[in-house]
Each structure stands twice: as structure tokens, then as C-alpha cells.
CSV table of C-alpha atoms in Angstrom, one decimal:
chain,number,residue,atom,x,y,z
A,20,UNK,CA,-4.3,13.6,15.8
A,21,UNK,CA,-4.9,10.4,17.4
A,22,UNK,CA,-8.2,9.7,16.2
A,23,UNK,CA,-7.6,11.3,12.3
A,24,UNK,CA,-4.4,8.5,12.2
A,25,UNK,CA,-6.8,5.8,13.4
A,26,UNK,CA,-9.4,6.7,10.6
A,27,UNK,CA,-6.7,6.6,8.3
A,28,UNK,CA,-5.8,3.7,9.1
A,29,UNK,CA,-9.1,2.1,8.8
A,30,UNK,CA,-10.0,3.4,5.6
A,31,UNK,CA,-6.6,2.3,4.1
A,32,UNK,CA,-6.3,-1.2,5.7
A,33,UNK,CA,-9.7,-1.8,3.8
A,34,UNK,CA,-8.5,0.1,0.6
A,35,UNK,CA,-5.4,-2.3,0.9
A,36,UNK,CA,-7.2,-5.4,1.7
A,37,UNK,CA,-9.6,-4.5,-1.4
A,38,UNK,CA,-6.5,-4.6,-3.6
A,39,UNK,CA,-4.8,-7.9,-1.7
A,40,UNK,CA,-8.1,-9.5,-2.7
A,41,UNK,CA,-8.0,-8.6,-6.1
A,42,UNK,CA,-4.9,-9.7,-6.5
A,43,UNK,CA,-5.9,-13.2,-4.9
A,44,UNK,CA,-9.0,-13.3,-7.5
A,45,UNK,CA,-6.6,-12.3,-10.1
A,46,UNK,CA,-4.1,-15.9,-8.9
A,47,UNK,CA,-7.5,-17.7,-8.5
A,48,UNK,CA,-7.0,-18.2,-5.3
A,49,UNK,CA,-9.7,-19.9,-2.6
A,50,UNK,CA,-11.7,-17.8,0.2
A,51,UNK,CA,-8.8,-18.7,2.5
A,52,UNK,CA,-5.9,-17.4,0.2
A,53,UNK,CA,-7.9,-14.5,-0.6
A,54,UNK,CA,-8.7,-13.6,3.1
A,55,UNK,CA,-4.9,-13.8,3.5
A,56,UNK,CA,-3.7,-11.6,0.8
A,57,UNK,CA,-6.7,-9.0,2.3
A,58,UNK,CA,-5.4,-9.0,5.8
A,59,UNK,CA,-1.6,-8.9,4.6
A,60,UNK,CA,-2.0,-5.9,2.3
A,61,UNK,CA,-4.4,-4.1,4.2
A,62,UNK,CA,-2.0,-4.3,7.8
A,63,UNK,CA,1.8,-5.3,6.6
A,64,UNK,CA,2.2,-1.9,6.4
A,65,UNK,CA,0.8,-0.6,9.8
A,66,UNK,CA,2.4,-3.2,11.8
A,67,UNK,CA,5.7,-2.6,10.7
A,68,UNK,CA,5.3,1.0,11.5
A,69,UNK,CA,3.7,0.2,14.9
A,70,UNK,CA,6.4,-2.2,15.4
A,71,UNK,CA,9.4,0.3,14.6
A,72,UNK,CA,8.3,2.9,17.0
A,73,UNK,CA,7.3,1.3,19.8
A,74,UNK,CA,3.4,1.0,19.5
A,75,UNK,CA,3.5,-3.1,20.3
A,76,UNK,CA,1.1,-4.6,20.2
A,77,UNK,CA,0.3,-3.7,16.8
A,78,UNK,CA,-2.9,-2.0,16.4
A,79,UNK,CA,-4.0,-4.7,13.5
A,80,UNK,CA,-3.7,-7.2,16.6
A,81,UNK,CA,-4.6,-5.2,19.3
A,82,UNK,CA,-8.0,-3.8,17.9
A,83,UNK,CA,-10.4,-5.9,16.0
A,84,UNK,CA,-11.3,-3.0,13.6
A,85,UNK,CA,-8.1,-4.3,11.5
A,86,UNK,CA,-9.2,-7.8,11.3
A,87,UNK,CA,-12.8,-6.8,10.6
A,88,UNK,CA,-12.3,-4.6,7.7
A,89,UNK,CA,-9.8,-6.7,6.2
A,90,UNK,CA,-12.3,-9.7,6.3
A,91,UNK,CA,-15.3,-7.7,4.9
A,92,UNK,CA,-12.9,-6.3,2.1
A,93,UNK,CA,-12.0,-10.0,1.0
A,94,UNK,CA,-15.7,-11.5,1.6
A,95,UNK,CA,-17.2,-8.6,-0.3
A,96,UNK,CA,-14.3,-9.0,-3.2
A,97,UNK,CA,-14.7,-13.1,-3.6
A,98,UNK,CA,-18.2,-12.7,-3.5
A,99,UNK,CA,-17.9,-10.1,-6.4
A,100,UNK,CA,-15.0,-11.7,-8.1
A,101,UNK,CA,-16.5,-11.9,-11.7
A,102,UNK,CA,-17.1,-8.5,-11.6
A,103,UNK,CA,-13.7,-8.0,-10.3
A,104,UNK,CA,-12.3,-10.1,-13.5
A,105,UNK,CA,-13.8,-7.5,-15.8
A,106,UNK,CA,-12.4,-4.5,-14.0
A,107,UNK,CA,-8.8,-5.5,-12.8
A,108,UNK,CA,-7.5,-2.0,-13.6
A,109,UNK,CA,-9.3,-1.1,-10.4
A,110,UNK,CA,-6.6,-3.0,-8.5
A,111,UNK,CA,-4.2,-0.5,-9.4
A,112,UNK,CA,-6.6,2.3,-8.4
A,113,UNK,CA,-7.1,0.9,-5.0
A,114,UNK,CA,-3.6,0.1,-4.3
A,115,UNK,CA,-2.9,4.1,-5.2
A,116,UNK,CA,-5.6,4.7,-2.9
A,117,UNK,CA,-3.9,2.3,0.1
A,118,UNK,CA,-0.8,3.8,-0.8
A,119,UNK,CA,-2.1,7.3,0.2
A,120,UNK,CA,-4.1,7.0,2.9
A,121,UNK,CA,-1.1,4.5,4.7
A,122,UNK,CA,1.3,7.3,3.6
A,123,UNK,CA,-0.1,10.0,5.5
A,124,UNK,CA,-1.4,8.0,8.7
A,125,UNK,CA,2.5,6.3,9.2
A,126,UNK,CA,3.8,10.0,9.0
A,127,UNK,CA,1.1,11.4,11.1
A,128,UNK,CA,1.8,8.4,13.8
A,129,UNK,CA,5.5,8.8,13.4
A,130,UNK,CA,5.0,12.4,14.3
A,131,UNK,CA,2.9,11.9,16.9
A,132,UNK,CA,5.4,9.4,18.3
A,133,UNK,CA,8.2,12.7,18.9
A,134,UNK,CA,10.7,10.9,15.3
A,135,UNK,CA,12.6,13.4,13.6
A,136,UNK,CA,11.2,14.4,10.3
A,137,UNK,CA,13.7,12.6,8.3
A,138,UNK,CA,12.6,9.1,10.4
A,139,UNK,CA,8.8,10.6,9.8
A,140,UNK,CA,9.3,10.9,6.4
A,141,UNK,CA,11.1,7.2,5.9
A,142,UNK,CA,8.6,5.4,8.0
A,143,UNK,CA,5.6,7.0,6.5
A,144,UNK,CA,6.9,5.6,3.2
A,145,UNK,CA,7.3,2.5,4.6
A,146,UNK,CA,4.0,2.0,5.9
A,147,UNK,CA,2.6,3.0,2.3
A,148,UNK,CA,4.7,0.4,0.6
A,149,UNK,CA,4.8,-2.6,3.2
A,150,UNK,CA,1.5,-4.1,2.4
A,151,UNK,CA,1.8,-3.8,-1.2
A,152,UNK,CA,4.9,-5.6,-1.5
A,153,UNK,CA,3.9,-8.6,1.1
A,154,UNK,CA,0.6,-9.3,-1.3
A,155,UNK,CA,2.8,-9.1,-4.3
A,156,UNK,CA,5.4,-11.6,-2.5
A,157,UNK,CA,2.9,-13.7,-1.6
A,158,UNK,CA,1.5,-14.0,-5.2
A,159,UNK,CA,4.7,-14.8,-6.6
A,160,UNK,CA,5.4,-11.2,-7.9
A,161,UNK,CA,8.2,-9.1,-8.3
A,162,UNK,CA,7.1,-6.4,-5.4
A,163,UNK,CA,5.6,-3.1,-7.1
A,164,UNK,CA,8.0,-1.0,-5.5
A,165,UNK,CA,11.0,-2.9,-7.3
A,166,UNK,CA,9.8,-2.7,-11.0
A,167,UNK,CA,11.3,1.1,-11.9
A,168,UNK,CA,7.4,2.4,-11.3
A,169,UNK,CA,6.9,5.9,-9.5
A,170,UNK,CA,5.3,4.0,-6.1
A,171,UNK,CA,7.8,4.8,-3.6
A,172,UNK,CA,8.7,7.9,-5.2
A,173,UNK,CA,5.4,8.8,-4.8
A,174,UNK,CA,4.6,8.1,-0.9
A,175,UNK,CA,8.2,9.8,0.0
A,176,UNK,CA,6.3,12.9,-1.7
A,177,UNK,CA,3.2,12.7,-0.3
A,178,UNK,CA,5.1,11.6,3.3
A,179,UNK,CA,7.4,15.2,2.5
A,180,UNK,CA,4.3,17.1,2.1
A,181,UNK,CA,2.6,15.7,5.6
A,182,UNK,CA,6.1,16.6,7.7
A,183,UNK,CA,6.1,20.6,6.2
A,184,UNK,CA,3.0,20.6,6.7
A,185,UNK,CA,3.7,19.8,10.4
A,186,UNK,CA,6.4,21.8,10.8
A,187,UNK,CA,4.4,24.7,9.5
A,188,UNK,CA,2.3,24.3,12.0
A,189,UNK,CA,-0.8,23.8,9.6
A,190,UNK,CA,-4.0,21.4,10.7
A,191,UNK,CA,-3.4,17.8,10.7
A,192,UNK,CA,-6.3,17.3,8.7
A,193,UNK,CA,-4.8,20.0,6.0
A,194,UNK,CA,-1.3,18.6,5.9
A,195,UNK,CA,-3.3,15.0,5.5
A,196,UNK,CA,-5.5,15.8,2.8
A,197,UNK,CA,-2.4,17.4,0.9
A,198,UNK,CA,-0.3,14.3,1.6
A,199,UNK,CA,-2.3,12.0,0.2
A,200,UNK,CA,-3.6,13.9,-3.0
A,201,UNK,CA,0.1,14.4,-3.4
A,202,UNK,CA,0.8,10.5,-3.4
A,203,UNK,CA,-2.1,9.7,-4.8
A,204,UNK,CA,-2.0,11.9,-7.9
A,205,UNK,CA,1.4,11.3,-8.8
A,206,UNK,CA,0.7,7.7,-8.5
A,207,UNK,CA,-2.5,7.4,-10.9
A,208,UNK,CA,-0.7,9.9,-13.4
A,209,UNK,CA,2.4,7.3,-13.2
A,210,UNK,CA,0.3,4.8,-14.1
A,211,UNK,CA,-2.0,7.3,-16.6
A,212,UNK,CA,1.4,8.6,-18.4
A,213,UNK,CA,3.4,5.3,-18.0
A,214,UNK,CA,5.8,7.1,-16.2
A,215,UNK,CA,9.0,5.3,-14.8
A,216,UNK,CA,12.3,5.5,-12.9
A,217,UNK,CA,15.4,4.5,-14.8
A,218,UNK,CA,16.4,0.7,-15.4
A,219,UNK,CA,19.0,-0.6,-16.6
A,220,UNK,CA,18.2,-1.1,-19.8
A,221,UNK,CA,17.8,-5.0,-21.3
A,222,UNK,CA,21.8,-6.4,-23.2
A,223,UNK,CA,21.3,-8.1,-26.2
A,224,UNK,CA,23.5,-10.6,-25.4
A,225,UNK,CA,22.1,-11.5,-22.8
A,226,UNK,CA,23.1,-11.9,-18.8
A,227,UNK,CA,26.8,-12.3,-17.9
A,228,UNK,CA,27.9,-15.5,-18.7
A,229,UNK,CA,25.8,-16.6,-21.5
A,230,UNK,CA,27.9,-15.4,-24.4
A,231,UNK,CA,29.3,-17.0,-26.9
A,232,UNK,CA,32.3,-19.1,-26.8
């Protein structure tokens, strides 16, 4: 399991970075800013996770991999960036695609670490989400997972499927690929079908406290 979570974790953090870089080309940001954004997305997650159950120090510290793919994810996207301007939908595909592959690996290490599979489920959720909303903070952005879109909703699924897939004693590997094409598809046909959590809905009058006299 050990080596399936770190290969997960490799092809997300550059999946994530990919998207963080995007969204850095998208603010016009320099090579630093965009480097940033890469290596925020691509790891926020993963540390957090690592962090919360013990595994200090974080692997995107403790192992170069991290830092690598990040960089060649933001050097290959600024390098690419007029390309990137003409396909910016792709940052949504890519961030589904993070969103995934994080999902399943933060179960898989939760597992691995002996949580329960309510705390497997919550923290493999959290690692999906955690990079995505640091590079949407860090652009100024109302975080993803806070606009009403199916994006959590979707990693707590594809985290649900990982753990019974555990529990039922099936193949890492199976219970991983069925995670993540869970999350993964329910996210793209979200975003294909415009589907959305309830809001509140918009007063015409306007927030509390700006009615008439």
C-alpha cells in the first residue's frame, strides 16, 4: 500500500500543481507566483493529511519528489501559458483529476495509519480539497469547495468508496481505481450538467440592513 499511496501522491501533486499554475497564468502572475500557486495546490493537501496523523515531516518536505514535480508542473505551464489561455476549461479538468487521485491516496494513508473509517473517510476528503482551496485563497478567490459546487461532495464519495472497499477486503489498487473514478466522474458531470448544492437563494432587497427607510 505504501508504495501505491506514494504514486498517488506524485501523480496528484503534479495534477494539482498543473491546475495551481493555471490558475496563476489565469491572475497573470510572474514565474515566482506561479511556482507558488504549483507547489501550494499540488502539496496543501498532503501535508495537512501527513500532519494530522502523525507522518511529520511532511512528505512534500521530507522527499524532493514533491518539490520537483510541483516545479516541473509550473515551468512546463508558464512556458505554455498562451496555450494555456486558450484552453482554461482544462483547469477544471485537472483540478477534478487532483481532486481524485489526493482523494484516494489521503484515504489509503489514513488507513494505512490504523484511523477508523469515519476519520479515513474525513481526512481523505480533506486531502482532496486542501490544495484547491489554498490556490484559490491565494488568488483572491472564494475557495471551490464553498461555492454550492459538487467538489467535496464528490471526494467524501469517492473517499466512501476507498474505505468499503477496504473493509471488504478487496485490492488496494481495486478500491483505488474505484475511488477515484467515483470522485472523478461525479465531479466532471458536476461541472458537465451544472450540477449544484443548495444556496440560499439571492433577496431582492438586498443584505440585512440595506432596506429602505
Amino acid at each position: 500500500m505504501e508504495t501505491l499511496v506514494i504514486a498517488l501522491d506524485l501523480v496528484g501533486t503534479f495534477v494539482f500543481a498543473l491546475s495551481g499554475a493555471m490558475a496563476g497564468v489565469r491572475h497573470r502572475l510572474d514565474l515566482f507566483g506561479i511556482l507558488v500557486l504549483s507547489f501550494a495546490a499540488g502539496n496543501a493537501g498532503g501535508m495537512t493529511r501527513d500532519v494530522l496523523i502523525g507522518a511529520v515531516p511532511p512528505a512534500a518536505i521530507a522527499q524532493w519528489p514533491y518539490v520537483a514535480v510541483s516545479v516541473l508542473a509550473g515551468l512546463a505551464t508558464f512556458r505554455a501559458h498562451e496555450s494555456v489561455r486558450r484552453h482554461e476549461d482544462a483547469i477544471l479538468v485537472f483540478d477534478a483529476g487532483g481532486l481524485a487521485l489526493f482523494t484516494v491516496s489521503g484515504t489509503l494513508k489514513a488507513v494505512a495509519f490504523g484511523l477508523n473509517p469515519v476519520a479515513a473517510v474525513l481526512l481523505g476528503m480533506l486531502t482532496g480539497i486542501g490544495g484547491g482551496m489554498l490556490r484559490d485563497i491565494l488568488v483572491a478567490e472564494i475557495p471551490t469547495v464553498l461555492r454550492a459546487d459538487v467538489y467535496a461532495v464528490a471526494a467524501l464519495a469517492g473517499a466512501i468508496v476507498v474505505v468499503v472497499g477496504e473493509e471488504a477486503g478487496l485490492a488496494s489498487g481495486v478500491g483505488a481505481a474505484a475511488g477515484a473514478s467515483v470522485c472523478f466522474g461525479l465531479r466532471v458531470l458536476a461541472l458537465k450538467q451544472g450540477w449544484r448544492l443548495p444556496a440560499v437563494p439571492l433577496s431582492s432587497e438586498g443584505p440585512p440592513g440595506e432596506g429602505s427607510d
